[in-house]
GROMACS .gro file of C-alpha atoms in nm:
model
  404
    1MET     CA    1  -6.693  -0.312  -2.629
    2SER     CA    2  -6.459  -0.049  -2.489
    3SER     CA    3  -6.114  -0.098  -2.336
    4MET     CA    4  -6.276  -0.064  -1.994
    5ASN     CA    5  -6.414  -0.414  -2.053
    6THR     CA    6  -6.078  -0.584  -2.095
    7ILE     CA    7  -5.809  -0.685  -1.853
    8GLY     CA    8  -5.439  -0.743  -1.908
    9TYR     CA    9  -5.314  -1.098  -1.870
   10VAL     CA   10  -4.953  -1.217  -1.852
   11VAL     CA   11  -4.903  -1.540  -2.048
   12GLN     CA   12  -4.785  -1.838  -1.839
   13HIS     CA   13  -4.596  -2.147  -1.954
   14GLY     CA   14  -4.832  -2.380  -2.140
   15ASP     CA   15  -5.087  -2.110  -2.222
   16THR     CA   16  -5.251  -2.107  -2.563
   17PRO     CA   17  -5.527  -1.876  -2.689
   18LYS     CA   18  -5.781  -2.156  -2.641
   19ARG     CA   19  -5.667  -2.228  -2.287
   20ILE     CA   20  -5.679  -1.858  -2.193
   21ALA     CA   21  -6.024  -1.824  -2.348
   22ALA     CA   22  -6.151  -2.130  -2.160
   23ARG     CA   23  -6.012  -2.000  -1.831
   24PHE     CA   24  -6.205  -1.674  -1.866
   25GLY     CA   25  -6.520  -1.828  -2.014
   26ILE     CA   26  -6.500  -1.660  -2.354
   27SER     CA   27  -6.466  -1.788  -2.708
   28PRO     CA   28  -6.126  -1.810  -2.882
   29ALA     CA   29  -6.266  -1.580  -3.151
   30SER     CA   30  -6.343  -1.315  -2.889
   31TRP     CA   31  -5.992  -1.341  -2.752
   32ALA     CA   32  -5.841  -1.308  -3.099
   33ALA     CA   33  -6.056  -1.002  -3.176
   34PHE     CA   34  -5.902  -0.817  -2.882
   35ASN     CA   35  -5.548  -0.928  -2.968
   36PRO     CA   36  -5.500  -0.834  -3.335
   37GLN     CA   37  -5.123  -0.837  -3.283
   38TRP     CA   38  -5.133  -1.217  -3.247
   39ASN     CA   39  -5.030  -1.378  -3.577
   40GLY     CA   40  -5.081  -1.744  -3.495
   41GLU     CA   41  -4.734  -1.802  -3.349
   42PRO     CA   42  -4.703  -1.973  -3.006
   43LEU     CA   43  -4.750  -1.733  -2.716
   44ILE     CA   44  -4.438  -1.650  -2.516
   45PRO     CA   45  -4.443  -1.677  -2.135
   46GLY     CA   46  -4.441  -1.322  -2.004
   47GLU     CA   47  -4.620  -1.178  -2.308
   48LEU     CA   48  -4.899  -0.934  -2.220
   49VAL     CA   49  -5.234  -0.996  -2.389
   50GLN     CA   50  -5.584  -0.857  -2.346
   51VAL     CA   51  -5.880  -1.058  -2.225
   52PRO     CA   52  -6.235  -0.928  -2.277
   53VAL     CA   53  -6.442  -0.938  -1.961
   54ARG     CA   54  -6.785  -1.087  -2.014
   55LEU     CA   55  -7.055  -0.853  -1.879
   56PRO     CA   56  -7.312  -1.029  -1.660
   57ARG     CA   57  -7.659  -1.101  -1.790
   58ARG     CA   58  -7.921  -0.903  -1.602
   59TYR     CA   59  -8.295  -0.945  -1.558
   60VAL     CA   60  -8.569  -0.712  -1.430
   61VAL     CA   61  -8.794  -0.905  -1.194
   62GLN     CA   62  -9.156  -0.922  -1.312
   63GLN     CA   63  -9.465  -0.930  -1.095
   64GLY     CA   64  -9.511  -1.280  -0.951
   65ASP     CA   65  -9.153  -1.391  -1.023
   66THR     CA   66  -8.973  -1.622  -0.780
   67TRP     CA   67  -8.616  -1.750  -0.785
   68GLU     CA   68  -8.754  -2.079  -0.912
   69SER     CA   69  -8.944  -1.921  -1.202
   70ILE     CA   70  -8.646  -1.703  -1.300
   71ALA     CA   71  -8.420  -2.010  -1.299
   72GLU     CA   72  -8.665  -2.191  -1.526
   73LYS     CA   73  -8.694  -1.892  -1.765
   74SER     CA   74  -8.318  -1.848  -1.793
   75GLN     CA   75  -8.245  -2.224  -1.807
   76ALA     CA   76  -8.001  -2.186  -1.518
   77SER     CA   77  -7.979  -2.399  -1.207
   78LEU     CA   78  -8.150  -2.255  -0.901
   79ARG     CA   79  -7.834  -2.312  -0.696
   80ARG     CA   80  -7.616  -2.110  -0.931
   81LEU     CA   81  -7.878  -1.833  -0.963
   82ARG     CA   82  -7.887  -1.792  -0.586
   83GLU     CA   83  -7.507  -1.797  -0.567
   84VAL     CA   84  -7.465  -1.499  -0.804
   85ASN     CA   85  -7.735  -1.309  -0.613
   86ALA     CA   86  -7.620  -1.397  -0.263
   87GLU     CA   87  -7.685  -1.042  -0.139
   88SER     CA   88  -8.060  -1.093  -0.192
   89PRO     CA   89  -8.151  -1.373   0.050
   90GLY     CA   90  -8.529  -1.334   0.026
   91GLN     CA   91  -8.760  -1.374  -0.272
   92PRO     CA   92  -8.703  -1.112  -0.546
   93GLU     CA   93  -8.932  -0.810  -0.572
   94ALA     CA   94  -9.091  -0.670  -0.889
   95GLY     CA   95  -8.860  -0.419  -1.054
   96GLN     CA   96  -8.547  -0.554  -0.887
   97ILE     CA   97  -8.249  -0.616  -1.115
   98VAL     CA   98  -8.086  -0.955  -1.064
   99GLU     CA   99  -7.787  -1.115  -1.227
  100LEU     CA  100  -7.825  -1.429  -1.437
  101PRO     CA  101  -7.547  -1.688  -1.447
  102ALA     CA  102  -7.371  -1.739  -1.779
  103ALA     CA  103  -7.506  -2.034  -1.974
  104ASP     CA  104  -7.190  -2.246  -1.948
  105THR     CA  105  -7.101  -2.187  -1.584
  106GLU     CA  106  -7.248  -2.525  -1.488
  107ARG     CA  107  -6.987  -2.710  -1.693
  108ILE     CA  108  -6.670  -2.828  -1.527
  109VAL     CA  109  -6.512  -3.007  -1.824
  110ARG     CA  110  -6.512  -2.776  -2.125
  111LEU     CA  111  -6.446  -2.883  -2.481
  112THR     CA  112  -6.292  -2.552  -2.586
  113ALA     CA  113  -5.921  -2.586  -2.505
  114GLU     CA  114  -5.628  -2.828  -2.521
  115TYR     CA  115  -5.640  -3.074  -2.232
  116GLY     CA  116  -5.326  -3.144  -2.032
  117SER     CA  117  -5.253  -3.295  -1.692
  118ARG     CA  118  -5.291  -2.968  -1.499
  119GLN     CA  119  -5.644  -2.912  -1.629
  120LEU     CA  120  -5.727  -3.274  -1.559
  121ASP     CA  121  -5.618  -3.230  -1.195
  122LYS     CA  122  -5.839  -2.920  -1.158
  123ASP     CA  123  -6.140  -3.082  -1.318
  124LEU     CA  124  -6.109  -3.392  -1.101
  125ASP     CA  125  -6.107  -3.182  -0.785
  126ALA     CA  126  -6.414  -2.991  -0.903
  127LEU     CA  127  -6.599  -3.312  -0.996
  128LYS     CA  128  -6.536  -3.462  -0.654
  129ARG     CA  129  -6.665  -3.149  -0.480
  130ARG     CA  130  -6.981  -3.127  -0.689
  131TYR     CA  131  -7.052  -3.501  -0.699
  132PRO     CA  132  -6.932  -3.664  -0.376
  133PHE     CA  133  -7.034  -4.009  -0.501
  134VAL     CA  134  -6.757  -3.989  -0.766
  135ALA     CA  135  -6.458  -4.163  -0.611
  136ALA     CA  136  -6.109  -4.076  -0.731
  137SER     CA  137  -5.777  -4.245  -0.669
  138VAL     CA  138  -5.421  -4.246  -0.801
  139ILE     CA  139  -5.320  -4.581  -0.949
  140GLY     CA  140  -4.955  -4.487  -1.005
  141LYS     CA  141  -4.712  -4.217  -1.111
  142SER     CA  142  -4.559  -4.134  -1.448
  143VAL     CA  143  -4.187  -4.119  -1.519
  144MET     CA  144  -4.195  -3.750  -1.420
  145GLY     CA  145  -4.392  -3.825  -1.104
  146LYS     CA  146  -4.730  -3.702  -1.227
  147PRO     CA  147  -5.035  -3.885  -1.089
  148ILE     CA  148  -5.223  -4.133  -1.306
  149HIS     CA  149  -5.581  -4.076  -1.195
  150SER     CA  150  -5.877  -4.309  -1.182
  151LEU     CA  151  -6.245  -4.224  -1.128
  152ARG     CA  152  -6.509  -4.467  -1.008
  153ILE     CA  153  -6.882  -4.418  -1.061
  154GLY     CA  154  -7.148  -4.675  -0.977
  155GLU     CA  155  -7.217  -4.964  -0.742
  156GLY     CA  156  -7.311  -5.244  -0.978
  157ALA     CA  157  -7.178  -5.597  -0.999
  158PHE     CA  158  -7.052  -5.554  -1.357
  159ARG     CA  159  -6.702  -5.402  -1.338
  160LEU     CA  160  -6.608  -5.204  -1.650
  161HIS     CA  161  -6.277  -5.026  -1.713
  162VAL     CA  162  -6.206  -4.762  -1.978
  163ASN     CA  163  -5.888  -4.566  -2.041
  164GLY     CA  164  -5.763  -4.293  -2.272
  165ALA     CA  165  -5.462  -4.085  -2.374
  166MET     CA  166  -5.224  -4.378  -2.375
  167HIS     CA  167  -5.076  -4.221  -2.686
  168ALA     CA  168  -4.962  -3.867  -2.619
  169ASN     CA  169  -5.096  -3.709  -2.936
  170GLU     CA  170  -5.435  -3.868  -2.868
  171TRP     CA  171  -5.488  -3.645  -2.562
  172ILE     CA  172  -5.835  -3.558  -2.692
  173THR     CA  173  -5.960  -3.897  -2.568
  174ALA     CA  174  -5.891  -3.785  -2.209
  175LEU     CA  175  -6.106  -3.477  -2.264
  176ALA     CA  176  -6.389  -3.690  -2.408
  177LEU     CA  177  -6.378  -3.934  -2.115
  178MET     CA  178  -6.376  -3.654  -1.857
  179ARG     CA  179  -6.674  -3.486  -2.023
  180PHE     CA  180  -6.855  -3.820  -2.017
  181ALA     CA  181  -6.774  -3.865  -1.647
  182GLU     CA  182  -6.923  -3.524  -1.571
  183GLU     CA  183  -7.237  -3.580  -1.778
  184TYR     CA  184  -7.290  -3.925  -1.627
  185ALA     CA  185  -7.244  -3.793  -1.272
  186ARG     CA  186  -7.482  -3.508  -1.344
  187ALA     CA  187  -7.744  -3.747  -1.482
  188CYS     CA  188  -7.708  -3.967  -1.173
  189LYS     CA  189  -7.758  -3.671  -0.939
  190ARG     CA  190  -8.062  -3.544  -1.129
  191LYS     CA  191  -8.208  -3.891  -1.189
  192GLY     CA  192  -8.187  -3.823  -1.561
  193THR     CA  193  -8.065  -4.019  -1.861
  194ILE     CA  194  -7.732  -4.067  -2.035
  195GLY     CA  195  -7.726  -4.195  -2.392
  196GLY     CA  196  -8.101  -4.247  -2.367
  197LYS     CA  197  -8.065  -4.481  -2.068
  198PRO     CA  198  -8.171  -4.409  -1.708
  199ALA     CA  199  -7.854  -4.315  -1.521
  200ALA     CA  200  -7.980  -4.466  -1.196
  201ARG     CA  201  -8.022  -4.804  -1.364
  202LEU     CA  202  -7.667  -4.795  -1.501
  203TYR     CA  203  -7.533  -4.684  -1.162
  204ASP     CA  204  -7.699  -4.982  -0.990
  205ARG     CA  205  -7.588  -5.244  -1.241
  206CYS     CA  206  -7.233  -5.130  -1.335
  207THR     CA  207  -6.927  -5.000  -1.154
  208LEU     CA  208  -6.733  -4.790  -1.403
  209TRP     CA  209  -6.363  -4.714  -1.360
  210ILE     CA  210  -6.215  -4.446  -1.589
  211VAL     CA  211  -5.841  -4.379  -1.626
  212PRO     CA  212  -5.865  -4.073  -1.852
  213MET     CA  213  -5.495  -3.999  -1.905
  214VAL     CA  214  -5.254  -4.294  -1.893
  215ASN     CA  215  -4.964  -4.088  -2.034
  216PRO     CA  216  -4.962  -3.743  -1.865
  217ASP     CA  217  -4.594  -3.674  -1.939
  218GLY     CA  218  -4.639  -3.740  -2.309
  219VAL     CA  219  -4.961  -3.538  -2.329
  220ASP     CA  220  -4.795  -3.235  -2.172
  221LEU     CA  221  -4.499  -3.274  -2.407
  222VAL     CA  222  -4.730  -3.268  -2.710
  223LEU     CA  223  -4.930  -2.970  -2.588
  224ASP     CA  224  -4.664  -2.759  -2.415
  225GLY     CA  225  -4.334  -2.859  -2.573
  226ILE     CA  226  -4.017  -2.843  -2.367
  227ALA     CA  227  -3.791  -2.571  -2.234
  228PRO     CA  228  -3.410  -2.599  -2.212
  229ASP     CA  229  -3.434  -2.661  -1.837
  230HIS     CA  230  -3.637  -2.980  -1.890
  231PRO     CA  231  -3.439  -3.273  -1.741
  232ARG     CA  232  -3.472  -3.470  -2.066
  233TYR     CA  233  -3.437  -3.178  -2.306
  234ALA     CA  234  -3.135  -3.305  -2.502
  235GLU     CA  235  -3.260  -3.665  -2.523
  236LEU     CA  236  -3.607  -3.565  -2.641
  237LEU     CA  237  -3.471  -3.338  -2.913
  238ARG     CA  238  -3.242  -3.617  -3.032
  239TRP     CA  239  -3.522  -3.876  -3.030
  240ASN     CA  240  -3.744  -3.628  -3.218
  241ASN     CA  241  -3.486  -3.585  -3.496
  242GLY     CA  242  -3.380  -3.245  -3.365
  243SER     CA  243  -3.726  -3.090  -3.389
  244ASP     CA  244  -3.883  -2.898  -3.102
  245ARG     CA  245  -4.233  -2.971  -3.240
  246PHE     CA  246  -4.381  -3.271  -3.063
  247HIS     CA  247  -4.739  -3.260  -3.197
  248ARG     CA  248  -4.712  -3.611  -3.344
  249TRP     CA  249  -4.536  -3.770  -3.045
  250LYS     CA  250  -4.713  -4.087  -2.923
  251ALA     CA  251  -4.468  -4.227  -2.668
  252ASN     CA  252  -4.408  -4.147  -2.302
  253ILE     CA  253  -4.132  -3.912  -2.187
  254ARG     CA  254  -3.869  -4.188  -2.224
  255GLY     CA  255  -3.962  -4.246  -2.588
  256VAL     CA  256  -4.146  -4.574  -2.520
  257ASP     CA  257  -4.478  -4.643  -2.691
  258LEU     CA  258  -4.699  -4.752  -2.402
  259ASN     CA  259  -4.937  -4.948  -2.622
  260ASP     CA  260  -4.647  -5.172  -2.725
  261GLN     CA  261  -4.552  -5.240  -2.361
  262PHE     CA  262  -4.783  -5.520  -2.254
  263PRO     CA  263  -4.680  -5.887  -2.223
  264ALA     CA  264  -4.888  -6.028  -2.507
  265HIS     CA  265  -4.643  -6.161  -2.767
  266TRP     CA  266  -4.432  -5.853  -2.694
  267GLU     CA  267  -4.125  -5.994  -2.869
  268GLU     CA  268  -4.312  -6.048  -3.194
  269GLU     CA  269  -4.451  -5.695  -3.190
  270ARG     CA  270  -4.108  -5.545  -3.128
  271PHE     CA  271  -3.966  -5.740  -3.421
  272ARG     CA  272  -4.259  -5.636  -3.641
  273ARG     CA  273  -4.219  -5.269  -3.548
  274GLY     CA  274  -3.846  -5.271  -3.607
  275ALA     CA  275  -3.786  -4.985  -3.361
  276ASP     CA  276  -3.478  -5.052  -3.148
  277ASP     CA  277  -3.435  -4.712  -2.986
  278PRO     CA  278  -3.652  -4.453  -2.809
  279GLY     CA  279  -3.848  -4.224  -3.036
  280PRO     CA  280  -4.184  -4.062  -3.105
  281ARG     CA  281  -4.360  -4.397  -3.164
  282ASP     CA  282  -4.337  -4.775  -3.200
  283TYR     CA  283  -4.048  -4.845  -2.960
  284GLY     CA  284  -4.179  -5.103  -2.712
  285GLY     CA  285  -3.900  -5.064  -2.459
  286SER     CA  286  -3.631  -5.308  -2.353
  287ALA     CA  287  -3.886  -5.548  -2.201
  288PRO     CA  288  -4.259  -5.558  -2.123
  289LEU     CA  289  -4.392  -5.329  -1.848
  290THR     CA  290  -4.067  -5.139  -1.796
  291GLU     CA  291  -4.257  -4.809  -1.796
  292PRO     CA  292  -4.440  -4.703  -1.478
  293GLU     CA  293  -4.749  -4.593  -1.669
  294ALA     CA  294  -4.800  -4.935  -1.835
  295LYS     CA  295  -4.717  -5.122  -1.515
  296ALA     CA  296  -4.964  -4.911  -1.316
  297LEU     CA  297  -5.243  -4.992  -1.560
  298ALA     CA  298  -5.162  -5.365  -1.559
  299ASP     CA  299  -5.144  -5.376  -1.178
  300PHE     CA  300  -5.473  -5.186  -1.157
  301ALA     CA  301  -5.644  -5.436  -1.385
  302ARG     CA  302  -5.514  -5.732  -1.186
  303GLU     CA  303  -5.617  -5.579  -0.852
  304THR     CA  304  -5.966  -5.473  -0.959
  305ASP     CA  305  -6.060  -5.781  -1.164
  306PHE     CA  306  -6.261  -5.608  -1.436
  307HIS     CA  307  -6.520  -5.799  -1.635
  308ALA     CA  308  -6.447  -5.598  -1.951
  309ALA     CA  309  -6.215  -5.319  -2.066
  310ILE     CA  310  -6.214  -5.055  -2.339
  311ALA     CA  311  -5.906  -4.860  -2.449
  312PHE     CA  312  -5.984  -4.539  -2.638
  313HIS     CA  313  -5.758  -4.422  -2.919
  314THR     CA  314  -5.801  -4.212  -3.232
  315GLN     CA  315  -5.888  -4.242  -3.520
  316GLY     CA  316  -6.087  -4.457  -3.768
  317GLU     CA  317  -6.437  -4.516  -3.622
  318GLU     CA  318  -6.359  -4.885  -3.563
  319ILE     CA  319  -6.386  -5.130  -3.274
  320TYR     CA  320  -6.121  -5.403  -3.240
  321TRP     CA  321  -6.256  -5.690  -3.031
  322ASN     CA  322  -6.042  -6.002  -3.085
  323TYR     CA  323  -5.696  -6.129  -2.999
  324ARG     CA  324  -5.547  -6.452  -3.139
  325GLY     CA  325  -5.869  -6.646  -3.071
  326MET     CA  326  -5.834  -6.594  -2.695
  327GLU     CA  327  -6.140  -6.370  -2.666
  328PRO     CA  328  -6.460  -6.519  -2.518
  329ARG     CA  329  -6.732  -6.626  -2.756
  330HIS     CA  330  -6.961  -6.333  -2.678
  331SER     CA  331  -6.698  -6.067  -2.761
  332LEU     CA  332  -6.819  -6.024  -3.117
  333ALA     CA  333  -7.181  -5.986  -3.008
  334TRP     CA  334  -7.077  -5.720  -2.757
  335ALA     CA  335  -6.870  -5.540  -3.021
  336GLN     CA  336  -7.174  -5.541  -3.249
  337ARG     CA  337  -7.382  -5.382  -2.975
  338LEU     CA  338  -7.121  -5.113  -2.926
  339GLY     CA  339  -7.106  -5.064  -3.301
  340LYS     CA  340  -7.482  -5.027  -3.332
  341ALA     CA  341  -7.486  -4.767  -3.052
  342SER     CA  342  -7.198  -4.560  -3.192
  343GLY     CA  343  -7.209  -4.622  -3.565
  344TYR     CA  344  -6.855  -4.763  -3.550
  345ARG     CA  345  -6.751  -5.078  -3.738
  346PRO     CA  346  -6.647  -5.391  -3.545
  347VAL     CA  347  -6.322  -5.518  -3.700
  348ARG     CA  348  -6.135  -5.846  -3.652
  349LEU     CA  349  -5.776  -5.726  -3.622
  350GLU     CA  350  -5.482  -5.950  -3.707
  351GLY     CA  351  -5.106  -5.895  -3.696
  352SER     CA  352  -5.094  -5.672  -3.390
  353ASP     CA  353  -4.968  -5.755  -3.041
  354ALA     CA  354  -4.852  -5.606  -2.708
  355GLY     CA  355  -5.137  -5.356  -2.675
  356PHE     CA  356  -5.347  -5.315  -2.361
  357LYS     CA  357  -5.652  -5.475  -2.523
  358ASP     CA  358  -5.439  -5.771  -2.638
  359TRP     CA  359  -5.296  -5.824  -2.293
  360PHE     CA  360  -5.633  -5.788  -2.119
  361ILE     CA  361  -5.790  -6.056  -2.337
  362SER     CA  362  -5.493  -6.294  -2.308
  363GLU     CA  363  -5.453  -6.239  -1.932
  364PHE     CA  364  -5.817  -6.263  -1.822
  365LYS     CA  365  -5.995  -6.431  -2.116
  366ARG     CA  366  -6.259  -6.159  -2.090
  367PRO     CA  367  -6.387  -5.908  -2.347
  368GLY     CA  368  -6.145  -5.630  -2.431
  369PHE     CA  369  -6.190  -5.362  -2.695
  370THR     CA  370  -5.990  -5.091  -2.864
  371VAL     CA  371  -6.209  -4.808  -2.988
  372GLU     CA  372  -6.062  -4.582  -3.256
  373ALA     CA  373  -6.269  -4.267  -3.207
  374GLY     CA  374  -6.327  -3.999  -3.466
  375TRP     CA  375  -6.203  -3.969  -3.819
  376GLY     CA  376  -5.908  -3.786  -3.976
  377ARG     CA  377  -5.539  -3.760  -3.911
  378ASN     CA  378  -5.378  -3.767  -3.567
  379PRO     CA  379  -5.371  -3.552  -3.373
  380LEU     CA  380  -5.738  -3.490  -3.430
  381PRO     CA  381  -5.820  -3.119  -3.403
  382LEU     CA  382  -6.006  -3.002  -3.096
  383GLU     CA  383  -6.287  -2.871  -3.315
  384SER     CA  384  -6.367  -3.226  -3.429
  385LEU     CA  385  -6.459  -3.345  -3.080
  386ALA     CA  386  -6.808  -3.198  -3.093
  387GLU     CA  387  -6.873  -3.416  -3.400
  388TRP     CA  388  -6.780  -3.751  -3.247
  389TYR     CA  389  -6.831  -3.705  -2.872
  390THR     CA  390  -7.196  -3.812  -2.899
  391GLU     CA  391  -7.078  -4.138  -3.056
  392ILE     CA  392  -6.852  -4.206  -2.758
  393LEU     CA  393  -7.128  -4.115  -2.512
  394ALA     CA  394  -7.368  -4.362  -2.676
  395LEU     CA  395  -7.100  -4.634  -2.687
  396LEU     CA  396  -7.014  -4.596  -2.317
  397ALA     CA  397  -7.378  -4.594  -2.210
  398GLU     CA  398  -7.429  -4.917  -2.404
  399ALA     CA  399  -7.110  -5.066  -2.260
  400MET     CA  400  -7.243  -5.032  -1.905
  401GLU     CA  401  -7.527  -5.268  -1.998
  402LEU     CA  402  -7.308  -5.533  -2.160
  403SER     CA  403  -7.358  -5.775  -1.872
  404ASP     CA  404  -7.705  -5.855  -2.007
   0.00000   0.00000   0.00000
C-alpha cells in the first residue's frame, strides 16, 4: 500500500494504538506496520502518526443481481449496502461497480480497544439510535461528575440487574456487558437467538437493567493516567506510592474501593482489610456509602426492586452465590444453572463482607451473585476477552430465565 493510502493523525489525550485503530476500523497490527517509529512507549498528545486508509470493497454487478442478492452474497445488511451506494437509488445494472460495506461496520461495540467512559458514552448514543427500544438513563454521577449509565432492555415481570467495572482495573467487564447489550438488542430486532435462546421470549419474560461502568473515574485513571493539571494529581500520586502507573488501581478517584462500601458488616470488612487510608485498593472509606458511585447503585437497587442481581468482576471463573446464610434457598440451584451455562464453578464464599452482592442479599433476601469472569491476572488483557465473552453471553442468557 502506498503513502497515498495513509492519512496523518495527531494523537489526542487518552489515545492508544488500539483506540486509534478501532476508530478507523483497522487492526492494531496494520497501524503498527505504518508506524515503525513506535517502540511500544505511550503515545504523546500532539504526536503525528500515520493511519492506513482501508480501501472500499467493490463488486461488479452480475446479470440478475438485485440489492437483496448482493447483500446476501456479501453477508452485509441490505440497509448498510444501500447507504454506501446512496447515489444509485434504483436496482443495480449488470456491469455496474458498487461498493460493499466493510464486514465489521455493523458493530457498534468493538472488542479491539481499551474501553473508557468516553467510548461508553458514544456507544450508548449509537445503541439508542439503532435500537429505540433500548432505554438509557443516568442513575447518578461519579466524584468527577461523570454519568453512571444504565440500560434497560425487555418488558418482562422478572427484574434482573447486572453491573460491571466497579473495580477500575476490571474495565474489561464494561466492554463485555456493552457487547452483550448490543448483541441482545440486535437479536430482539431480528427475532433471532442469544445464547441459543429466542430473544423475543427473553424480552417478554425479563426486564434487564445493565449498569456497565460503576466506576468511570477509576476506569479512565487506569487507562489514561493523569496529567499535572488533574485536580487530584498530587493526592493520587501519593496514594499510588509515587508511581504514575495506575494499571492495577481498583478504587475510585478518591482512593476508596467501591466493593468495600456497602452496609453489610462493613466494619468487620474494614478491620479485616486493615486499610485505614485511601489507596489503590481495599480502603472501604470512612463509612458505608460515602462515595457517590456506591450510593447511586444502592439507591437504584432500592428504587427498582430487582428480583436478582449479578456483579461482574475478574478473574477466576467462579460464581459466588451466598452471604452469611441470608440468601434464599433457591440461590444455589440458580448458581448451578449459571455454572452449567458458562462452565464456571459455583463457590460458597466465606470471610468476605461489604460487597454489592453481600449487601443485595442482606438487604432484599433475594439471589445475588458475584461472577469472576475470565482467568489470569488482573488487569486481564484485552486479547483475552474473545476467549471468555461467550461464557458471559451464555451466563446472561440463562440468567434471564431464572424466574422459572
